[in-house]
Short mmCIF file of C-alpha atoms and ligand atoms in Angstrom, two decimals:
data_model
loop_
_atom_site.label_atom_id
_atom_site.label_comp_id
_atom_site.label_asym_id
_atom_site.label_seq_id
_atom_site.Cartn_x
_atom_site.Cartn_y
_atom_site.Cartn_z
CA UNK F 64 0.33 -0.08 0.14
CA UNK F 65 1.42 3.61 -0.24
CA UNK F 66 1.47 6.09 1.76
CA UNK F 67 0.66 9.65 1.67
CA UNK F 68 3.05 12.41 2.16
CA UNK F 69 1.37 15.55 3.41
CA UNK F 70 3.29 18.57 3.91
CA UNK F 71 1.68 21.69 6.11
CA UNK F 72 4.77 24.55 5.82
CA UNK F 73 3.92 28.04 6.72
CA UNK F 74 1.04 27.26 8.09
CA UNK F 75 -0.09 27.35 11.13
CA UNK F 76 -2.69 24.34 13.44
CA UNK F 77 -4.15 24.53 16.57
CA UNK F 78 -4.69 21.31 18.42
CA UNK F 79 -6.70 21.40 21.77
CA UNK F 80 -6.79 18.53 24.11
CA UNK F 81 -3.23 17.68 22.38
CA UNK F 82 -1.28 16.67 25.18
CA UNK F 83 -2.09 13.11 25.98
CA UNK F 84 -3.67 10.32 23.82
CA UNK F 85 -4.84 11.48 20.56
CA UNK F 86 -4.94 14.56 20.22
CA UNK F 87 -1.41 14.04 21.56
CA UNK F 88 -0.20 12.03 18.80
CA UNK F 89 -2.47 15.08 16.16
CA UNK F 90 -0.33 17.37 16.82
CA UNK F 91 2.68 15.20 16.48
CA UNK F 92 2.03 13.95 13.28
CA UNK F 93 1.30 17.81 12.08
CA UNK F 94 5.10 18.56 13.49
CA UNK F 95 6.44 15.61 11.28
CA UNK F 96 4.59 17.22 8.78
CA UNK F 97 6.23 20.78 8.80
CA UNK F 98 3.55 22.86 10.39
CA UNK F 99 3.79 25.80 13.29
CA UNK F 100 1.49 23.66 15.64
CA UNK F 101 0.13 25.53 19.61
CA UNK F 102 -0.31 22.05 21.53
CA UNK F 103 -4.20 23.06 23.91
CA UNK F 104 -4.11 21.73 26.65
CA UNK F 105 -5.99 22.52 30.95
CA UNK F 106 -2.74 20.19 31.87
CA UNK F 107 1.09 20.03 30.66
CA UNK F 108 2.69 16.99 31.39
CA UNK F 109 1.38 14.48 29.56
CA UNK F 110 -0.38 11.53 30.98
CA UNK F 111 0.74 8.96 28.64
CA UNK F 112 4.83 9.65 27.51
CA UNK F 113 7.32 11.46 29.88
CA UNK F 114 8.39 14.49 27.09
CA UNK F 115 5.84 17.29 26.91
CA UNK F 116 4.00 17.05 22.72
CA UNK F 117 6.03 20.27 22.35
CA UNK F 118 9.34 19.20 23.25
CA UNK F 119 9.08 16.00 21.63
CA UNK F 120 7.90 18.08 17.87
CA UNK F 121 11.05 21.51 18.48
CA UNK F 122 13.62 18.49 19.73
CA UNK F 123 13.03 16.49 16.55
CA UNK F 124 13.48 19.87 14.57
CA UNK F 125 9.71 21.22 14.25
CA UNK F 126 8.36 24.26 14.99
CA UNK F 127 6.15 23.89 18.39
CA UNK F 128 4.75 25.73 21.44
CA UNK F 129 2.47 24.80 24.28
CA UNK F 130 -0.30 26.78 25.75
CA UNK F 131 -2.24 26.46 28.75
CA UNK F 132 -6.07 26.44 27.66
CA UNK F 133 -9.01 25.28 28.63
CA UNK F 134 -11.93 24.92 26.13
CA UNK F 135 -14.40 25.61 28.33
CA UNK F 136 -13.30 29.86 28.02
CA UNK F 137 -14.20 31.92 25.26
CA UNK F 138 -10.90 33.96 25.99
CA UNK F 139 -8.58 31.48 26.09
CA UNK F 140 -10.05 30.18 22.90
CA UNK F 141 -9.93 33.53 21.47
CA UNK F 142 -5.79 33.82 23.33
CA UNK F 143 -5.30 30.95 21.39
CA UNK F 144 -6.03 32.04 17.47
CA UNK F 145 -4.37 35.26 18.23
CA UNK F 146 -1.59 33.05 19.26
CA UNK F 147 -1.65 31.70 15.83
CA UNK F 148 -0.93 34.77 14.20
CA UNK F 149 1.97 34.57 15.61
CA UNK F 150 2.98 32.27 13.33
CA UNK F 151 0.71 34.02 9.70
CA UNK F 152 -2.77 32.75 11.49
CA UNK F 153 -4.67 29.89 12.52
CA UNK F 154 -5.14 27.17 9.24
CA UNK F 155 -6.38 24.29 10.92
CA UNK F 156 -7.96 24.57 14.19
CA UNK F 157 -9.12 21.58 15.50
CA UNK F 158 -11.56 20.98 18.48
CA UNK F 159 -9.84 17.82 19.73
CA UNK F 160 -9.95 18.21 23.67
CA UNK F 161 -13.18 15.97 25.53
CA UNK F 162 -13.63 13.89 28.36
CA UNK F 163 -16.10 11.01 29.26
CA UNK F 164 -18.00 10.85 32.78
CA UNK F 165 -20.10 7.88 33.04
CA UNK F 166 -23.32 6.34 34.15
CA UNK F 167 -26.91 6.09 33.59
CA UNK F 168 -29.89 8.25 33.03
CA UNK F 169 -31.82 7.40 36.30
CA UNK F 170 -28.17 8.66 38.12
CA UNK F 171 -27.52 11.80 36.02
CA UNK F 172 -25.80 14.47 38.55
CA UNK F 173 -26.72 18.44 36.68
CA UNK F 174 -23.46 19.78 37.57
CA UNK F 175 -21.67 16.77 35.71
CA UNK F 176 -23.68 17.30 32.74
CA UNK F 177 -22.91 20.51 32.40
CA UNK F 178 -19.60 20.26 32.33
CA UNK F 179 -18.67 17.18 30.12
CA UNK F 180 -21.31 19.36 27.64
CA UNK F 181 -19.14 23.29 28.60
CA UNK F 182 -15.61 20.83 27.28
CA UNK F 183 -16.76 18.27 24.52
CA UNK F 184 -19.58 19.78 23.31
CA UNK F 185 -19.61 23.77 23.96
CA UNK F 186 -16.15 24.20 23.60
CA UNK F 187 -16.41 22.74 19.77
CA UNK F 188 -18.86 25.00 18.95
CA UNK F 189 -16.49 28.14 20.63
CA UNK F 190 -13.59 26.85 19.29
CA UNK F 191 -15.05 26.13 15.70
CA UNK F 192 -16.54 30.00 16.04
CA UNK F 193 -13.60 32.09 17.16
CA UNK F 194 -11.65 29.98 14.61
CA UNK F 195 -13.53 31.25 12.28
CA UNK F 196 -14.28 34.99 12.89
CA UNK F 197 -10.25 35.08 13.10
CA UNK F 198 -10.50 33.16 9.23
CA UNK F 199 -13.17 35.62 7.82
CA UNK F 200 -11.01 38.79 9.41
CA UNK F 201 -7.82 37.54 8.20
CA UNK F 202 -9.10 37.05 4.75
CA UNK F 203 -7.91 33.34 4.95
CA UNK F 204 -10.08 30.69 4.76
CA UNK F 205 -9.15 27.48 6.14
CA UNK F 206 -9.62 24.15 8.10
CA UNK F 207 -11.21 22.73 10.86
CA UNK F 208 -11.77 19.93 12.57
CA UNK F 209 -14.06 18.43 15.37
CA UNK F 210 -12.90 14.99 17.31
CA UNK F 211 -16.21 13.73 17.38
CA UNK F 212 -17.28 9.62 18.07
CA UNK F 213 -18.71 6.54 17.42
CA UNK F 214 -20.81 7.70 19.79
CA UNK F 215 -21.81 10.85 17.87
CA UNK F 216 -24.58 7.94 15.84
CA UNK F 217 -24.90 5.29 18.14
CA UNK F 218 -25.61 4.90 21.73
CA UNK F 219 -24.03 3.17 23.55
CA UNK F 220 -25.27 1.65 27.70
CA UNK F 221 -24.83 4.23 30.77
CA UNK F 222 -23.11 7.19 27.94
CA UNK F 223 -26.03 9.37 27.51
CA UNK F 224 -24.43 12.43 28.96
CA UNK F 225 -21.32 11.64 26.87
CA UNK F 226 -23.27 10.68 23.39
CA UNK F 227 -25.20 13.62 23.71
CA UNK F 228 -22.39 15.02 23.65
CA UNK F 229 -21.06 13.58 20.80
CA UNK F 230 -24.48 14.03 19.21
CA UNK F 231 -24.31 17.35 18.98
CA UNK F 232 -20.22 17.60 18.03
CA UNK F 233 -21.82 15.84 14.76
CA UNK F 234 -23.98 18.79 14.13
CA UNK F 235 -21.68 21.71 14.93
CA UNK F 236 -20.21 20.27 12.43
CA UNK F 237 -23.02 20.00 9.61
CA UNK F 238 -24.09 23.13 10.19
CA UNK F 239 -21.17 25.29 10.80
CA UNK F 240 -19.82 23.47 7.80
CA UNK F 241 -23.07 24.46 5.33
CA UNK F 242 -23.51 27.92 7.26
CA UNK F 243 -18.77 28.92 6.66
CA UNK F 244 -19.42 27.48 3.30
CA UNK F 245 -18.96 30.45 1.12
CA UNK F 246 -16.69 31.56 2.90
CA UNK F 247 -14.21 29.10 1.49
CA UNK F 248 -13.98 27.44 5.18
CA UNK F 249 -14.04 23.75 5.46
CA UNK F 250 -15.71 21.87 9.03
CA UNK F 251 -15.39 17.75 9.20
CA UNK F 252 -15.41 15.57 11.54
CA UNK F 253 -13.30 12.69 13.37
CA UNK F 254 -14.98 9.41 14.63
CA UNK F 255 -12.66 7.40 16.76
CA UNK F 256 -13.97 4.12 17.61
CA UNK F 257 -12.52 2.57 20.37
CA UNK F 258 -9.09 3.75 21.12
CA UNK F 259 -6.50 2.82 23.92
CA UNK F 260 -5.62 6.06 25.12
CA UNK F 261 -5.80 7.54 28.98
CA UNK F 262 -9.29 8.83 28.47
CA UNK F 263 -10.75 6.48 30.72
CA UNK F 264 -8.90 5.44 33.59
CA UNK F 265 -6.93 1.74 32.67
CA UNK F 266 -8.43 1.78 28.47
CA UNK F 267 -5.46 1.45 27.25
CA UNK F 268 -4.81 -1.68 29.12
CA UNK F 269 -8.51 -3.15 28.95
CA UNK F 270 -9.39 -1.36 25.47
CA UNK F 271 -7.76 -4.16 23.52
CA UNK F 272 -9.31 -7.08 24.92
CA UNK F 273 -12.98 -5.56 24.67
CA UNK F 274 -12.30 -4.93 20.79
CA UNK F 275 -12.31 -8.90 20.57
CA UNK F 276 -14.94 -9.93 22.86
CA UNK F 277 -19.14 -8.33 23.00
CA UNK F 278 -17.62 -6.61 26.26
CA UNK F 279 -18.96 -3.14 25.30
CA UNK F 280 -21.86 -4.30 23.01
CA UNK F 281 -20.38 -5.86 20.10
CA UNK F 282 -16.57 -6.23 18.66
CA UNK F 283 -14.43 -5.06 16.93
CA UNK F 284 -15.10 -6.33 13.53
CA UNK F 285 -11.30 -5.64 12.33
CA UNK F 286 -10.21 -7.71 15.38
CA UNK F 287 -8.11 -5.39 17.58
CA UNK F 288 -8.47 -1.54 18.98
CA UNK F 289 -7.13 1.44 18.01
CA UNK F 290 -4.34 3.44 18.63
CA UNK F 291 -3.67 7.31 18.43
CA UNK F 292 -1.81 6.82 15.83
CA UNK F 293 -4.66 4.80 13.59
CA UNK F 294 -6.48 7.55 14.35
CA UNK F 295 -4.40 10.83 13.34
CA UNK F 296 -4.22 9.95 9.20
CA UNK F 297 -7.63 11.03 9.22
CA UNK F 298 -7.06 14.91 9.70
CA UNK F 299 -3.84 14.92 8.48
CA UNK F 300 -6.00 14.45 4.90
CA UNK F 301 -8.99 15.85 6.35
CA UNK F 302 -6.59 18.98 6.37
CA UNK F 303 -4.97 18.74 3.19
CA UNK F 304 -6.44 20.01 -0.28
CA UNK F 305 -7.01 16.10 -0.84
CA UNK F 306 -10.23 16.64 0.94
CA UNK F 307 -10.54 20.13 -0.96
CA UNK F 308 -14.87 19.01 -1.63
CA UNK F 309 -15.06 17.28 1.93
CA UNK F 310 -16.97 19.79 4.10
CA UNK F 311 -19.97 18.87 6.77
CA UNK F 312 -18.65 15.26 6.46
CA UNK F 313 -18.08 12.78 10.09
CA UNK F 314 -15.40 10.27 9.10
CA UNK F 315 -14.97 7.30 10.93
CA UNK F 316 -11.89 6.02 12.49
CA UNK F 317 -13.53 2.72 14.21
CA UNK F 318 -12.39 -0.36 12.89
CA UNK F 319 -15.53 -1.47 11.54
CA UNK F 320 -17.48 -0.63 14.64
CA UNK F 321 -20.14 0.81 12.89
CA UNK F 322 -20.96 -1.78 10.44
CA UNK F 323 -23.96 -3.71 12.12
P1 NAI T 44 -6.93 11.68 26.60
O1 NAI T 44 -7.53 11.85 28.06
O2 NAI T 44 -5.97 10.73 26.55
O3 NAI T 44 -6.87 13.03 26.67
C1 NAI T 44 -7.85 14.50 26.04
C2 NAI T 44 -6.61 15.59 26.32
O4 NAI T 44 -8.18 16.72 26.48
C3 NAI T 44 -6.16 15.05 27.77
O5 NAI T 44 -4.97 15.62 27.54
C4 NAI T 44 -7.22 16.50 28.57
O6 NAI T 44 -6.08 17.39 29.35
C5 NAI T 44 -7.45 16.98 27.77
N1 NAI T 44 -8.51 18.36 28.27
C6 NAI T 44 -9.43 17.88 28.90
N2 NAI T 44 -10.59 18.66 29.23
C7 NAI T 44 -9.96 19.55 28.63
C8 NAI T 44 -10.83 21.63 28.78
N3 NAI T 44 -11.13 21.66 29.82
N4 NAI T 44 -8.99 21.90 28.12
C9 NAI T 44 -8.15 21.30 26.85
N5 NAI T 44 -8.18 20.27 27.97
C10 NAI T 44 -8.83 19.45 28.02
O7 NAI T 44 -8.52 11.29 25.58
P2 NAI T 44 -8.26 10.87 23.87
O8 NAI T 44 -8.62 9.40 23.73
O9 NAI T 44 -7.50 10.96 23.82
O10 NAI T 44 -9.83 11.66 23.71
C11 NAI T 44 -9.13 12.62 22.59
C12 NAI T 44 -10.83 13.26 22.06
O11 NAI T 44 -10.70 12.08 21.42
C13 NAI T 44 -11.61 13.42 23.12
O12 NAI T 44 -12.71 14.19 22.28
C14 NAI T 44 -12.68 11.80 22.85
O13 NAI T 44 -14.27 12.44 23.53
C15 NAI T 44 -12.76 11.27 21.71
N6 NAI T 44 -12.57 10.22 21.60
C16 NAI T 44 -11.53 9.04 22.16
C17 NAI T 44 -12.21 7.61 22.22
C18 NAI T 44 -11.10 6.74 22.95
O14 NAI T 44 -11.78 5.43 22.75
N7 NAI T 44 -10.26 6.74 23.38
C19 NAI T 44 -13.05 6.98 21.09
C20 NAI T 44 -13.83 8.15 20.74
C21 NAI T 44 -13.34 9.69 21.07
#
């Protein structure tokens, strides 16, 4: 099989939730592809690695900066696009930060509901807004990518609050794509399946076994859990000119989880 060799030299990419997990790998891949990467996260120290994301990129000769930012705070999202102006302005905004809170709808605590929606849905909405306004102001249309989930399309037991945030991400993506198309801005989402990260405590160890049996409602057709490396390439494709006619879509990277 061939490989794509994306290059984003001269472009500025913001990745939220880029300290750990999927966001970290996305940031590293854009760093490899010569983008200037703004690594935005509420935490500086990775849960799953020794060296912070931006340091890996810089150590390998790339350009990256860590910015401590909470996506629930609109002024901090605006600050991210302001910082991107130091690198020519945001070309690719990746709203990836997310958290998981499980539990039955019969037990759901209103504060937890607000917390998970503030990060997973509101953070994506306003991350999209600030990036789009900045692109329009500069007259430089770019690309906005959101991290959705298999939960954007499918209910899972004891996940109604999480699933509802990811359903919102799907519709934020589609609505924004519709509205921003005339500005030349493309908006898409990536929907990862079961990816072994520290998103849920201990999940990186459990995910490979869970993928082979029906512990999680159904097994993964490709027979294994995914990795951040499996997912990151979709973001590079969607950000690239190769995807110039793709907007409003939700690209699943789930080992076939949704086929049955
Ligand atoms: P992770 O927990 O490894 O990484 C999430 C990152 O987001 C962390 O670095 C965390 O510090 C950051 N973050 C959390 N709240 C934040 C906030 N308020 N502001 C800024 N940063 C914040 O988890 P993972 O798995 O890499 O998740 C990334 C995205 O992928 C999330 O949106 C998640 O919902 C989504 N996803 C994950 C799947 C999985 O199986 N791991 C499956 C489908 C979607």
